């Protein structure tokens, strides 16, 4: 009985070490795969980039940058409703989203509201000063 407990304890420790040790490797893998998907988008292969981002989100569903990048890919292929939802998810997952992410979403929202036939958003002081 003592040997069985010892073996099960050792097995538990081994499994924990494997799982915890895999986390940094998994994060590195996701970063590399994200970079590859971004490169696909830069080459104009937006459908493939969107597919790759969706696959990555299965593994990391709470990764705001993945949601933002998926939104950009959806926007590029004309899937505007999906892009809108992905941008909202990206921003919702962060306490304080980076300015770049907020700028992406805000620029898209202006377009999206016009595309949907809604009233445009009120101009912000920065937007008003940029108009001719």
Backbone as a printed PyTorch tensor [residue, N CA C, xyz], in Angstrom:
tensor([[[  0.8230,  -1.1900,   0.0000],
         [  0.0000,   0.0000,   0.0000],
         [  0.8710,   1.2580,   0.0000]],

        [[  1.9230,   1.2350,   0.8130],
         [  2.8260,   2.3830,   0.8790],
         [  3.5110,   2.6080,  -0.4560]],

        [[  3.8860,   1.5030,  -1.1360],
         [  4.5190,   1.6350,  -2.4530],
         [  3.5470,   2.2380,  -3.4630]],

        [[  2.2820,   1.8470,  -3.3940],
         [  1.2790,   2.3790,  -4.3140],
         [  1.1050,   3.8780,  -4.0880]],

        [[  1.0190,   4.2890,  -2.8280],
         [  0.8930,   5.7170,  -2.5290],
         [  2.1190,   6.4860,  -2.9870]],

        [[  3.2870,   5.9000,  -2.7670],
         [  4.5260,   6.5410,  -3.1900],
         [  4.5540,   6.6950,  -4.7030]],

        [[  4.1620,   5.6360,  -5.4050],
         [  4.1330,   5.6960,  -6.8780],
         [  3.1240,   6.7280,  -7.3610]],

        [[  1.9210,   6.7440,  -6.7610],
         [  0.9090,   7.7050,  -7.2130],
         [  1.3470,   9.1360,  -6.9010]],

        [[  2.0380,   9.3240,  -5.7620],
         [  2.5660,  10.6510,  -5.4480],
         [  3.6370,  11.0730,  -6.4260]],

        [[  4.5120,  10.1430,  -6.7790],
         [  5.5630,  10.4360,  -7.7520],
         [  4.9600,  10.7190,  -9.1120]],

        [[  3.9250,   9.9580,  -9.4670],
         [  3.2570,  10.1730, -10.7500],
         [  2.6070,  11.5530, -10.7820]],

        [[  1.9820,  11.9380,  -9.6780],
         [  1.3600,  13.2640,  -9.6040],
         [  2.4020,  14.3630,  -9.7730]],

        [[  3.5310,  14.2200,  -9.0950],
         [  4.6020,  15.2110,  -9.2290],
         [  5.1400,  15.2600, -10.6490]],

        [[  5.2910,  14.1020, -11.2690],
         [  5.7790,  14.0450, -12.6440],
         [  4.8130,  14.7410, -13.5890]],

        [[  3.5210,  14.4570, -13.4430],
         [  2.5200,  15.1000, -14.2980],
         [  2.5020,  16.6110, -14.0770]],

        [[  2.5860,  17.0420, -12.8330],
         [  2.6040,  18.4810, -12.5440],
         [  3.8140,  19.1440, -13.1820]],

        [[  4.9630,  18.4970, -13.0960],
         [  6.1820,  19.0520, -13.6950],
         [  6.0470,  19.1490, -15.2060]],

        [[  5.4490,  18.1350, -15.8080],
         [  5.2660,  18.1640, -17.2600],
         [  4.3270,  19.2850, -17.6720]],

        [[  3.2230,  19.4280, -16.9660],
         [  2.2510,  20.4700, -17.3040],
         [  2.8490,  21.8530, -17.0880]],

        [[  3.4730,  22.0700, -15.9360],
         [  4.0550,  23.3830, -15.6490],
         [  5.2340,  23.6870, -16.5600]],

        [[  6.0030,  22.6930, -16.8920],
         [  7.1330,  22.8900, -17.7900],
         [  6.7020,  23.1770, -19.2070]],

        [[  5.5250,  22.7120, -19.5830],
         [  5.0360,  22.9250, -20.9450],
         [  4.4820,  24.3290, -21.1360]],

        [[  4.1000,  25.0040, -20.0600],
         [  3.4860,  26.3260, -20.1890],
         [  4.3840,  27.3300, -20.9010]],

        [[  5.6660,  27.5000, -20.5170],
         [  6.5100,  28.4460, -21.2450],
         [  6.7050,  28.0450, -22.7040]],

        [[  6.8420,  26.7620, -22.9680],
         [  7.0010,  26.3120, -24.3530],
         [  5.7470,  26.6160, -25.1520]],

        [[  4.5720,  26.4240, -24.5350],
         [  3.3110,  26.6920, -25.2160],
         [  3.1970,  28.1840, -25.5220]],

        [[  3.5970,  29.0440, -24.5750],
         [  3.5430,  30.4930, -24.7940],
         [  4.4610,  30.9020, -25.9370]],

        [[  5.6580,  30.3250, -25.9750],
         [  6.5920,  30.6210, -27.0670],
         [  6.0200,  30.1630, -28.3910]],

        [[  5.4140,  28.9930, -28.3990],
         [  4.8150,  28.4620, -29.6180],
         [  3.6940,  29.3780, -30.1110]],

        [[  2.8540,  29.8420, -29.1940],
         [  1.7590,  30.7350, -29.5790],
         [  2.3170,  32.0260, -30.1540]],

        [[  3.3540,  32.5860, -29.5370],
         [  3.9600,  33.8180, -30.0630],
         [  4.4860,  33.6080, -31.4760]],

        [[  5.1630,  32.4940, -31.6970],
         [  5.7060,  32.2160, -33.0320],
         [  4.5850,  32.0440, -34.0490]],

        [[  3.5400,  31.3270, -33.6580],
         [  2.4250,  31.1080, -34.5750],
         [  1.6550,  32.4010, -34.8360]],

        [[  1.5550,  33.2670, -33.8200],
         [  0.9270,  34.5770, -34.0260],
         [  1.7300,  35.3890, -35.0330]],

        [[  3.0450,  35.3870, -34.8700],
         [  3.9130,  36.1400, -35.7840],
         [  3.7550,  35.6190, -37.2070]],

        [[  3.6440,  34.3090, -37.3550],
         [  3.4630,  33.7200, -38.6840],
         [  2.1250,  34.1660, -39.2850]],

        [[  1.0670,  34.1590, -38.4730],
         [ -0.2440,  34.5840, -38.9620],
         [ -0.2250,  36.0620, -39.3470]],

        [[  0.4640,  36.8890, -38.5630],
         [  0.5900,  38.3130, -38.8970],
         [  1.3190,  38.4640, -40.2300]],

        [[  2.3810,  37.7030, -40.4310],
         [  3.1110,  37.7460, -41.7070],
         [  2.2120,  37.3450, -42.8700]],

        [[  1.3540,  36.3550, -42.6620],
         [  0.4100,  35.9630, -43.7140],
         [ -0.4910,  37.1390, -44.0790]],

        [[ -0.9710,  37.8420, -43.0570],
         [ -1.8140,  39.0030, -43.3100],
         [ -1.0740,  40.0850, -44.0750]],

        [[  0.1790,  40.3330, -43.7040],
         [  0.9840,  41.3420, -44.4010],
         [  1.1800,  40.9850, -45.8660]],

        [[  1.1420,  39.6980, -46.1670],
         [  1.2800,  39.2430, -47.5550],
         [ -0.0620,  39.2250, -48.2800]],

        [[ -1.1170,  39.6610, -47.5880],
         [ -2.4390,  39.6950, -48.2010],
         [ -3.2080,  38.3910, -48.0840]],

        [[ -2.6920,  37.4380, -47.3480],
         [ -3.3490,  36.1380, -47.1810],
         [ -4.2330,  36.1740, -45.9290]],

        [[ -5.2300,  37.0520, -45.9620],
         [ -6.0440,  37.3290, -44.7810],
         [ -6.9310,  36.1640, -44.3690]],

        [[ -7.4530,  35.4110, -45.3300],
         [ -8.2840,  34.2530, -44.9720],
         [ -7.4600,  33.2410, -44.1780]],

        [[ -6.2520,  32.9800, -44.6520],
         [ -5.3690,  32.0450, -43.9590],
         [ -4.9640,  32.6050, -42.5930]],

        [[ -4.6920,  33.8990, -42.5270],
         [ -4.3320,  34.5150, -41.2440],
         [ -5.4850,  34.3740, -40.2480]],

        [[ -6.7090,  34.6540, -40.7020],
         [ -7.8770,  34.5280, -39.8220],
         [ -8.0200,  33.0920, -39.3260]],

        [[ -7.8210,  32.1480, -40.2180],
         [ -7.8980,  30.7320, -39.8410],
         [ -6.8760,  30.4120, -38.7480]],

        [[ -5.6680,  30.8910, -38.9210],
         [ -4.6060,  30.6320, -37.9330],
         [ -4.9330,  31.2830, -36.5880]],

        [[ -5.4570,  32.5150, -36.6190],
         [ -5.8300,  33.1760, -35.3690],
         [ -6.9460,  32.4050, -34.6570]],

        [[ -7.9280,  31.9100, -35.4250],
         [ -9.0060,  31.1270, -34.8070],
         [ -8.4550,  29.8650, -34.1500]],

        [[ -7.5290,  29.1860, -34.8270],
         [ -6.9220,  27.9840, -34.2430],
         [ -6.1740,  28.3170, -32.9520]],

        [[ -5.4670,  29.4240, -32.9540],
         [ -4.7360,  29.8270, -31.7520],
         [ -5.6870,  30.1780, -30.6030]],

        [[ -6.8360,  30.7510, -30.9360],
         [ -7.7970,  31.1090, -29.8950],
         [ -8.4090,  29.8870, -29.2230]],

        [[ -8.3930,  28.7560, -29.8910],
         [ -8.8390,  27.5210, -29.2440],
         [ -7.9000,  27.1970, -28.0830]],

        [[ -6.6300,  27.4560, -28.2810],
         [ -5.6200,  27.1790, -27.2520],
         [ -5.4930,  28.2960, -26.2260]],

        [[ -5.7800,  29.5220, -26.6260],
         [ -5.6240,  30.6780, -25.7300],
         [ -6.8200,  31.6190, -25.9000]],

        [[ -8.0070,  31.2010, -25.4290],
         [ -9.2290,  31.9770, -25.6850],
         [ -9.2910,  33.3400, -24.9990]],

        [[ -8.4410,  33.5820, -24.0230],
         [ -8.4570,  34.8600, -23.3050],
         [ -7.2790,  35.7520, -23.6700]],

        [[ -6.7450,  35.5750, -24.8550],
         [ -5.5750,  36.3340, -25.3110],
         [ -6.0710,  37.5420, -26.1160]],

        [[ -6.0440,  38.7510, -25.5300],
         [ -6.6230,  39.9120, -26.2080],
         [ -5.9540,  40.2550, -27.5380]],

        [[ -4.6460,  40.0760, -27.6460],
         [ -3.9540,  40.4040, -28.8990],
         [ -4.4320,  39.4820, -30.0240]],

        [[ -4.6810,  38.2180, -29.7010],
         [ -5.2110,  37.2970, -30.7100],
         [ -6.5790,  37.7640, -31.1970]],

        [[ -7.4350,  38.1830, -30.2700],
         [ -8.7590,  38.6750, -30.6700],
         [ -8.6350,  39.9330, -31.5320]],

        [[ -7.7140,  40.8280, -31.1630],
         [ -7.5010,  42.0400, -31.9530],
         [ -7.0090,  41.6860, -33.3590]],

        [[ -6.0460,  40.7800, -33.4310],
         [ -5.4980,  40.4040, -34.7370],
         [ -6.5330,  39.6680, -35.5820]],

        [[ -7.3740,  38.8560, -34.9350],
         [ -8.4610,  38.1980, -35.6650],
         [ -9.4280,  39.2470, -36.2070]],

        [[ -9.7080,  40.2750, -35.4140],
         [-10.5920,  41.3540, -35.8670],
         [-10.0230,  42.0430, -37.1020]],

        [[ -8.7310,  42.3140, -37.0980],
         [ -8.0820,  42.9430, -38.2540],
         [ -8.2230,  42.0450, -39.4830]],

        [[ -8.0060,  40.7550, -39.3060],
         [ -8.1230,  39.8160, -40.4280],
         [ -9.5620,  39.7620, -40.9390]],

        [[-10.5250,  39.6990, -40.0270],
         [-11.9310,  39.6930, -40.4400],
         [-12.2800,  40.9760, -41.1880]],

        [[-11.7810,  42.0830, -40.7040],
         [-12.0310,  43.3660, -41.3690],
         [-11.4780,  43.3340, -42.7930]],

        [[-10.2960,  42.7780, -42.9530],
         [ -9.6460,  42.7360, -44.2660],
         [-10.4050,  41.8800, -45.2730]],

        [[-11.1190,  40.8630, -44.7970],
         [-11.8480,  39.9860, -45.7270],
         [-13.3320,  40.3380, -45.8040]],

        [[-13.7190,  41.4460, -45.1620],
         [-15.0970,  41.9060, -45.2770],
         [-16.0740,  41.2560, -44.3130]],

        [[-15.5990,  40.5850, -43.3010],
         [-16.4780,  39.9740, -42.2880],
         [-16.6400,  40.9720, -41.1380]],

        [[-17.3820,  42.0430, -41.4430],
         [-17.4370,  43.1820, -40.5400],
         [-18.1520,  42.8900, -39.2220]],

        [[-19.2290,  42.1190, -39.2530],
         [-19.9070,  41.7830, -37.9980],
         [-18.9840,  40.9640, -37.0940]],

        [[-18.2690,  40.0190, -37.6890],
         [-17.3190,  39.2140, -36.9160],
         [-16.1670,  40.0780, -36.3910]],

        [[-15.7060,  41.0180, -37.2170],
         [-14.6320,  41.9210, -36.7890],
         [-15.0930,  42.7580, -35.5990]],

        [[-16.3120,  43.2620, -35.6790],
         [-16.8760,  44.0640, -34.5870],
         [-16.8720,  43.2720, -33.2780]],

        [[-17.3300,  42.0400, -33.3320],
         [-17.3720,  41.2040, -32.1230],
         [-15.9690,  40.9000, -31.6050]],

        [[-15.0400,  40.6360, -32.5130],
         [-13.6680,  40.3110, -32.0980],
         [-12.9850,  41.5230, -31.4580]],

        [[-13.1930,  42.7260, -32.0310],
         [-12.6230,  43.9310, -31.4170],
         [-13.1870,  44.1280, -30.0070]],

        [[-14.4970,  43.9470, -29.8620],
         [-15.1040,  44.1190, -28.5460],
         [-14.5380,  43.1170, -27.5430]],

        [[-14.3560,  41.8830, -27.9780],
         [-13.7930,  40.8520, -27.1020],
         [-12.3630,  41.2230, -26.7010]],

        [[-11.5740,  41.7030, -27.6490],
         [-10.1810,  42.0710, -27.3650],
         [-10.1080,  43.1380, -26.2900]],

        [[-10.8990,  44.1760, -26.4330],
         [-10.8650,  45.2840, -25.4750],
         [-11.4380,  44.8450, -24.1260]],

        [[-12.4720,  44.0170, -24.1480],
         [-13.0900,  43.5580, -22.9020],
         [-12.1410,  42.7010, -22.0650]],

        [[-11.2010,  42.0450, -22.7050],
         [-10.2790,  41.1630, -21.9900],
         [ -9.1450,  41.9070, -21.2890]],

        [[ -9.0350,  43.2070, -21.5230],
         [ -7.9240,  43.9630, -20.9350],
         [ -8.4430,  45.0420, -19.9960]],

        [[ -7.7340,  45.2230, -18.8840],
         [ -8.0840,  46.3000, -17.9600],
         [ -7.7980,  47.6610, -18.5800]],

        [[ -6.6550,  47.7800, -19.2230],
         [ -6.2940,  49.0340, -19.8870],
         [ -5.6380,  48.6910, -21.2250]],

        [[ -6.4650,  48.6040, -22.2800],
         [ -5.9290,  48.2430, -23.5980],
         [ -4.9140,  49.2650, -24.0920]],

        [[ -3.8960,  48.8190, -24.8250],
         [ -2.9220,  49.7520, -25.4020],
         [ -3.6080,  50.7150, -26.3710]],

        [[ -3.0340,  51.8900, -26.5060],
         [ -3.5960,  52.9080, -27.4020],
         [ -3.7720,  52.3770, -28.8240]],

        [[ -2.8070,  51.5960, -29.2860],
         [ -2.8810,  51.0420, -30.6480],
         [ -4.1350,  50.1890, -30.8190]],

        [[ -4.4290,  49.3640, -29.8270],
         [ -5.6020,  48.4990, -29.9070],
         [ -6.8840,  49.3260, -29.8800]],

        [[ -6.9230,  50.3310, -29.0110],
         [ -8.0940,  51.2060, -28.9500],
         [ -8.2660,  51.9870, -30.2440]],

        [[ -7.1630,  52.4440, -30.8230],
         [ -7.2300,  53.1850, -32.0880],
         [ -7.7690,  52.2910, -33.1980]],

        [[ -7.3180,  51.0340, -33.2490],
         [ -7.8430,  50.0850, -34.2410],
         [ -9.3490,  49.9530, -34.0990]],

        [[ -9.7790,  49.7320, -32.8680],
         [-11.2030,  49.5180, -32.6410],
         [-12.0090,  50.7730, -32.9630]],

        [[-11.5380,  51.9310, -32.5240],
         [-12.2760,  53.1690, -32.7650],
         [-12.3840,  53.4790, -34.2510]],

        [[-11.2970,  53.2970, -35.0000],
         [-11.3340,  53.5380, -36.4470],
         [-12.3100,  52.5810, -37.1160]],

        [[-12.2890,  51.3370, -36.6900],
         [-13.2140,  50.3620, -37.2640],
         [-14.6510,  50.7220, -36.9150]],

        [[-14.9080,  51.1590, -35.6780],
         [-16.2700,  51.4840, -35.2530],
         [-16.8750,  52.5990, -36.1020]],

        [[-16.0710,  53.5860, -36.4830],
         [-16.5630,  54.6590, -37.3520],
         [-17.0430,  54.0590, -38.6700]],

        [[-16.2080,  53.2310, -39.2780],
         [-16.5850,  52.5690, -40.5220],
         [-17.8010,  51.6730, -40.3100]],

        [[-17.7740,  50.8790, -39.2520],
         [-18.8160,  49.8740, -39.0090],
         [-20.1830,  50.5260, -38.8440]],

        [[-20.2340,  51.6200, -38.1080],
         [-21.5160,  52.3070, -37.9150],
         [-22.0460,  52.8370, -39.2480]],

        [[-21.1690,  53.3510, -40.0940],
         [-21.6040,  53.8250, -41.4120],
         [-22.0620,  52.6510, -42.2660]],

        [[-21.3410,  51.5630, -42.2060],
         [-21.6770,  50.3680, -42.9890],
         [-23.0330,  49.8150, -42.5710]],

        [[-23.3190,  49.8600, -41.2660],
         [-24.5940,  49.3690, -40.7520],
         [-25.7170,  50.3810, -40.9620]],

        [[-25.3720,  51.5940, -41.3880],
         [-26.3820,  52.6150, -41.6020],
         [-26.7800,  53.3440, -40.3290]],

        [[-25.9590,  53.2530, -39.3080],
         [-26.2460,  53.9220, -38.0350],
         [-25.7140,  55.3440, -38.0740]],

        [[-26.1610,  56.1210, -37.1280],
         [-25.6480,  57.4800, -36.9950],
         [-24.1600,  57.4190, -36.6740]],

        [[-23.3590,  58.2990, -37.2680],
         [-21.9350,  58.2980, -36.9310],
         [-21.7220,  58.6990, -35.4770]],

        [[-20.6170,  58.2460, -34.9360],
         [-20.2590,  58.6130, -33.5680],
         [-19.9370,  60.0970, -33.5160]],

        [[-20.2020,  60.7630, -32.3920],
         [-19.8390,  62.1820, -32.2930],
         [-18.3290,  62.3490, -32.4160]],

        [[-17.9340,  63.4500, -33.0210],
         [-16.5040,  63.7060, -33.2320],
         [-15.8290,  64.0060, -31.9070]],

        [[-14.6210,  63.4990, -31.7780],
         [-13.8160,  63.8130, -30.5940],
         [-13.0070,  65.0590, -30.9110]],

        [[-12.5020,  65.7680, -29.9120],
         [-11.6980,  66.9710, -30.1890],
         [-10.5320,  66.6900, -31.1330]],

        [[ -9.8840,  65.5350, -31.0110],
         [ -8.7590,  65.2110, -31.8950],
         [ -9.2390,  65.0470, -33.3280]],

        [[-10.4110,  64.4430, -33.5090],
         [-10.9510,  64.2360, -34.8500],
         [-11.3620,  65.5620, -35.4710]],

        [[-11.9650,  66.4440, -34.6650],
         [-12.4160,  67.7330, -35.1810],
         [-11.2510,  68.5840, -35.6680]],

        [[-10.1220,  68.5510, -34.9630],
         [ -8.9870,  69.3800, -35.3570],
         [ -8.3160,  68.8590, -36.6190]],

        [[ -8.5340,  67.5820, -36.9420],
         [ -7.9180,  67.0100, -38.1350],
         [ -8.7050,  67.3130, -39.4000]],

        [[ -9.9740,  67.7220, -39.2630],
         [-10.7780,  67.9570, -40.4590],
         [-10.3600,  69.2640, -41.1250]],

        [[-10.5210,  69.3520, -42.4700],
         [-10.0720,  70.5490, -43.1980],
         [-10.8870,  71.7840, -42.9150]]])
